[in-house]
Coordinates of C-alpha atoms and ligand atoms in Angstrom, one line a residue:
M228 CA -13.8 123.7 29.8
M229 CA -11.7 122.4 32.6
V230 CA -8.0 123.2 32.6
K231 CA -5.9 120.1 33.2
P232 CA -4.1 120.3 36.5
S233 CA -0.3 120.6 36.2
C234 CA 1.7 119.7 39.2
A235 CA 2.0 123.4 40.1
S236 CA -1.7 123.9 40.0
L237 CA -2.4 120.9 42.2
S238 CA -1.9 122.9 45.3
I239 CA -4.5 125.4 44.1
Q240 CA -6.9 122.5 43.8
G241 CA -6.2 121.7 47.5
I242 CA -3.9 118.7 46.8
D243 CA -0.4 118.4 48.1
P244 CA 1.8 117.1 45.3
A245 CA 4.3 115.7 47.8
R246 CA 1.6 113.4 49.3
L247 CA 0.0 111.9 46.2
P248 CA -0.8 108.1 46.4
R249 CA 2.0 106.2 44.7
H250 CA -0.4 103.6 43.4
V251 CA -4.0 104.1 42.6
A252 CA -6.2 101.1 41.7
I253 CA -9.6 101.5 40.1
I254 CA -12.7 99.3 39.8
M255 CA -14.3 100.9 36.8
D256 CA -18.0 100.2 37.2
G257 CA -21.2 101.5 35.8
N258 CA -20.7 101.6 32.0
G259 CA -23.8 99.5 31.3
R260 CA -26.0 101.6 33.6
W261 CA -24.7 104.8 32.1
A262 CA -25.7 103.7 28.6
Q263 CA -29.0 102.1 29.5
G264 CA -30.0 105.2 31.5
R265 CA -29.6 107.1 28.2
G266 CA -31.4 104.6 26.1
F267 CA -28.2 103.2 24.4
E268 CA -26.8 99.7 24.1
R269 CA -24.4 98.8 27.0
I270 CA -21.4 98.7 24.7
Y271 CA -21.8 102.5 24.1
G272 CA -21.2 102.9 27.8
H273 CA -18.0 100.8 27.5
R274 CA -16.9 103.1 24.6
R275 CA -17.4 106.1 26.7
G276 CA -15.6 104.3 29.6
K277 CA -12.6 103.9 27.3
D278 CA -12.5 107.7 27.1
S279 CA -12.4 107.9 30.9
V280 CA -9.5 105.4 30.8
K281 CA -7.6 107.7 28.5
A282 CA -8.4 110.8 30.6
I283 CA -7.3 109.2 33.9
V284 CA -4.2 107.6 32.5
E285 CA -3.2 111.0 31.0
M286 CA -3.9 112.9 34.2
S287 CA -2.1 110.3 36.4
R288 CA 1.0 110.7 34.2
E289 CA 0.7 114.5 34.3
I290 CA 0.5 114.9 38.0
G291 CA 3.1 112.2 38.8
I292 CA 1.3 109.1 40.1
Q293 CA 3.6 106.2 39.6
Y294 CA 1.3 103.2 39.4
L295 CA -2.3 103.0 38.1
S296 CA -4.1 99.6 38.1
L297 CA -7.4 99.2 36.2
Y298 CA -9.9 96.4 36.6
A299 CA -10.8 96.1 32.9
F300 CA -12.2 92.6 32.6
S301 CA -12.8 90.2 35.5
E302 CA -12.8 86.4 35.2
E303 CA -16.5 86.6 36.0
N304 CA -17.1 88.9 33.0
W305 CA -16.7 85.9 30.7
G306 CA -20.3 85.1 31.8
R307 CA -21.7 88.2 30.0
P308 CA -23.6 87.9 26.7
A309 CA -21.2 86.8 23.9
A310 CA -21.8 90.0 21.9
E311 CA -20.9 92.2 24.9
V312 CA -17.7 90.2 25.5
K313 CA -16.8 90.4 21.8
A314 CA -17.4 94.1 21.7
L315 CA -15.3 94.7 24.9
M316 CA -12.4 92.7 23.4
R317 CA -12.6 94.7 20.2
L318 CA -12.5 97.9 22.2
L319 CA -9.6 96.7 24.2
K320 CA -7.6 95.8 21.1
R321 CA -8.4 99.2 19.5
Y322 CA -7.3 101.0 22.7
L323 CA -4.0 99.1 22.7
T324 CA -3.2 99.8 19.1
T325 CA -4.3 103.4 19.0
E326 CA -2.7 104.4 22.3
L327 CA 0.7 102.8 21.9
D328 CA 2.3 106.0 20.3
R329 CA 0.9 108.1 23.1
M330 CA 2.2 105.7 25.8
M331 CA 5.6 105.9 24.2
K332 CA 5.5 109.7 24.0
N333 CA 4.3 110.0 27.6
D334 CA 6.7 107.4 29.0
V335 CA 4.0 105.0 30.1
R336 CA 4.8 101.4 30.8
L337 CA 2.0 98.8 30.3
L338 CA 1.7 95.6 32.4
V339 CA -1.1 93.0 32.4
I340 CA -2.3 90.7 35.2
G341 CA -4.8 87.9 34.9
N342 CA -5.4 84.8 32.9
V343 CA -4.3 86.4 29.6
K344 CA -4.3 83.0 27.8
K345 CA -8.1 83.1 27.8
L346 CA -8.2 86.3 25.8
P347 CA -8.7 86.1 22.0
A348 CA -5.4 85.6 20.1
D349 CA -5.4 89.1 18.5
V350 CA -5.9 90.8 21.9
Q351 CA -3.0 88.7 23.3
K352 CA -0.9 89.8 20.4
A353 CA -1.7 93.5 20.9
L354 CA -1.0 93.2 24.6
K355 CA 2.3 91.5 23.9
V356 CA 3.4 94.3 21.5
S357 CA 2.3 97.0 24.0
V358 CA 4.0 95.4 27.0
E359 CA 7.2 94.7 25.1
T360 CA 7.4 98.1 23.4
T361 CA 6.7 100.1 26.6
R362 CA 8.8 97.9 28.9
R363 CA 11.6 100.5 29.5
N364 CA 9.3 103.4 30.1
K365 CA 9.5 104.9 33.6
G366 CA 6.9 107.7 33.9
L367 CA 3.8 105.8 34.9
T368 CA 3.1 102.1 35.1
V369 CA -0.4 101.2 34.0
T370 CA -1.5 97.6 34.9
L371 CA -4.5 96.3 33.2
A372 CA -6.3 93.5 35.0
L373 CA -7.8 91.2 32.3
S374 CA -9.6 87.9 32.8
Y375 CA -8.5 88.6 36.4
S376 CA -9.6 87.0 39.6
A377 CA -7.7 87.8 42.9
R378 CA -8.5 84.4 44.4
E379 CA -7.1 82.7 41.3
E380 CA -4.0 84.9 41.5
I381 CA -3.5 83.7 45.1
A382 CA -4.2 80.1 44.2
A383 CA -1.6 80.3 41.4
A384 CA 0.9 81.8 43.9
V385 CA 0.3 78.9 46.2
R386 CA 0.9 76.5 43.4
T387 CA 4.2 78.3 42.5
I388 CA 5.4 78.2 46.1
A389 CA 4.3 74.5 46.6
K390 CA 6.5 73.6 43.5
Q391 CA 9.5 75.5 45.0
V392 CA 9.0 73.4 48.2
E393 CA 8.7 70.2 46.2
R394 CA 11.9 71.0 44.4
G395 CA 13.6 71.6 47.7
E396 CA 14.3 75.3 47.0
L397 CA 12.2 76.5 49.9
V398 CA 11.3 75.2 53.4
P399 CA 7.7 75.8 54.5
E400 CA 9.0 77.8 57.6
E401 CA 10.6 80.3 55.2
I402 CA 7.3 81.2 53.5
S403 CA 6.6 84.8 54.5
E404 CA 4.2 87.5 53.3
A405 CA 7.0 88.6 51.0
T406 CA 7.2 85.1 49.5
I407 CA 3.5 85.3 48.6
A408 CA 3.7 88.9 47.4
Q409 CA 6.5 88.0 45.0
S410 CA 4.6 85.1 43.6
L411 CA 1.5 87.2 42.6
G412 CA 1.0 88.8 39.2
T413 CA 1.7 92.1 40.8
A414 CA 5.2 91.1 42.0
G415 CA 7.4 94.2 42.0
I416 CA 4.5 96.7 42.1
P417 CA 3.8 98.4 45.5
D418 CA 0.4 97.8 47.1
P419 CA -2.2 100.4 46.2
D420 CA -2.5 103.4 48.5
L421 CA -5.9 104.3 47.1
L422 CA -8.7 102.1 45.6
I423 CA -11.4 103.9 43.7
R424 CA -14.7 102.2 42.9
T425 CA -17.3 104.0 40.7
S426 CA -21.0 103.6 40.5
G427 CA -21.7 103.4 44.3
E428 CA -21.2 99.6 44.7
V429 CA -19.5 98.8 48.0
R430 CA -17.5 95.7 47.3
L431 CA -14.1 94.5 46.2
S432 CA -15.4 92.1 43.5
N433 CA -12.3 89.8 43.6
F434 CA -9.9 92.6 42.8
L435 CA -6.4 92.7 44.3
L436 CA -7.6 91.0 47.6
W437 CA -4.1 90.4 48.9
Q438 CA -2.7 93.8 47.9
V439 CA -5.5 96.0 49.4
A440 CA -4.9 95.0 53.0
Y441 CA -4.1 98.6 54.0
T442 CA -5.5 100.5 51.0
E443 CA -7.7 103.5 51.5
I444 CA -11.0 103.0 49.7
Y445 CA -12.9 105.7 47.9
I446 CA -16.4 105.0 46.6
T447 CA -18.3 107.4 44.4
E448 CA -21.8 107.3 42.9
T449 CA -20.4 108.6 39.6
L450 CA -20.6 106.1 36.8
W451 CA -17.3 105.3 35.2
P452 CA -18.0 107.1 31.8
D453 CA -18.5 110.3 33.9
F454 CA -15.4 109.8 36.0
R455 CA -13.0 112.4 34.7
E456 CA -10.5 114.9 36.0
A457 CA -12.7 116.7 38.5
E458 CA -13.8 113.4 40.2
F459 CA -10.2 112.1 40.3
L460 CA -9.1 115.3 42.0
E461 CA -11.8 114.8 44.6
A462 CA -10.7 111.3 45.3
L463 CA -7.1 112.5 45.8
R464 CA -8.3 115.3 48.1
Q465 CA -10.3 112.8 50.2
F466 CA -7.3 110.5 50.3
Q467 CA -5.1 113.2 51.6
A468 CA -7.6 114.2 54.2
R469 CA -7.4 110.7 55.8
E470 CA -4.9 109.6 58.4
R471 CA -3.3 106.3 57.4
R472 CA -2.2 104.4 60.5
F473 CA -1.6 100.9 59.1
G474 CA -2.9 99.5 62.4
R475 CA -0.6 101.6 64.5
V476 CA -0.9 104.8 66.5
V477 CA 0.1 107.9 64.7
D478 CA 1.3 111.0 66.4
G479 CA 1.4 113.9 63.9
R480 CA 2.7 114.4 60.3
A481 CA 6.3 113.2 60.9
D482 CA 5.0 109.8 62.0
Q483 CA 2.6 109.7 59.1
A484 CA 5.5 110.3 56.7
R485 CA 7.6 107.6 58.4
L486 CA 4.7 105.1 58.1
R487 CA 4.3 105.9 54.4
A488 CA 8.0 105.3 53.8
A489 CA 7.9 102.0 55.6
N490 CA 4.9 100.7 53.7
Ligands
FPP20 C1 -18.0 97.8 34.3 O1 -19.2 98.3 33.9 C2 -17.0 97.8 33.3 C3 -16.4 96.7 32.7 C4 -16.9 95.4 32.9 C5 -15.4 96.9 31.7 C6 -14.5 98.0 31.8 C7 -14.1 98.4 30.4 C8 -13.8 99.7 30.0 C9 -13.8 100.8 30.9 C10 -13.6 100.0 28.6 C11 -12.4 99.5 27.9 C12 -11.2 99.3 28.8 C13 -10.0 99.7 28.5 C14 -8.9 99.4 29.3 C15 -9.7 100.4 27.2 P1 -20.5 97.4 33.8 O2 -20.7 97.0 32.5 O3 -20.4 96.3 34.8 O4 -21.6 98.4 34.2 P2 -22.9 98.1 35.0 O5 -22.6 97.7 36.4 O6 -23.6 99.4 35.0 O7 -23.6 97.0 34.2

């Protein structure tokens, strides 16, 4: 059995605790294939995927990652068979209710982005309770993207800004990148440093399109239900092996640290 890495043992695993990504975003993909490949219903893969969510949240908290964003249900996912959607919603509600105590114990704050109003009333209620109860927690912020579409998030931001202009609160010349960032669902959350996508697909699938402008992307063939501590450590190792330049020229580690601080 694998020993969970404490901060101290991270260095033994080849990871520098001082250079962890502040924000990790994950496109959790491959639940259906994982289940079908084993002769099970797709929903069984989602259930196992929920266990991966628990493991990665716990590990992120333990090693000191500050923000974890999970693509749990896209706007496009509404197009799946009704039974699968229903089962996913049930799973989500169960996750929220059974994990609340652990979130409080582990100082985890929960946030949601996406068109939450489209979710079933009982799921909305469970989300509201979890977000409200955990709002003062400071250890790790977990953002669930639900009924989420990055293009729709950007369109909503444009509508918000247009209304501010209409009311005379803003002149168009004042609209900056910061104005847009502050009008997105992710306002106040730093951009992801690392985006992980499981199951080998090489696309962004309408996830955090504005926010990932300078994010490092890690793609693994591993299907989400199999993505556990060892895989996460590998993603962190590869992240740290890369040189982030943010479009500039970097001359050594001191410059790298300065760029990280500025971004
Ligand atoms: C992608 O796999 C995954 C999803 C659409 C849903 C993600 C849901 C979970 C991980 C479980 C519950 C979530 C939480 C937050 C408790 P897929 O079905 O698209 O897989 P496929 O590409 O193999 O068909």
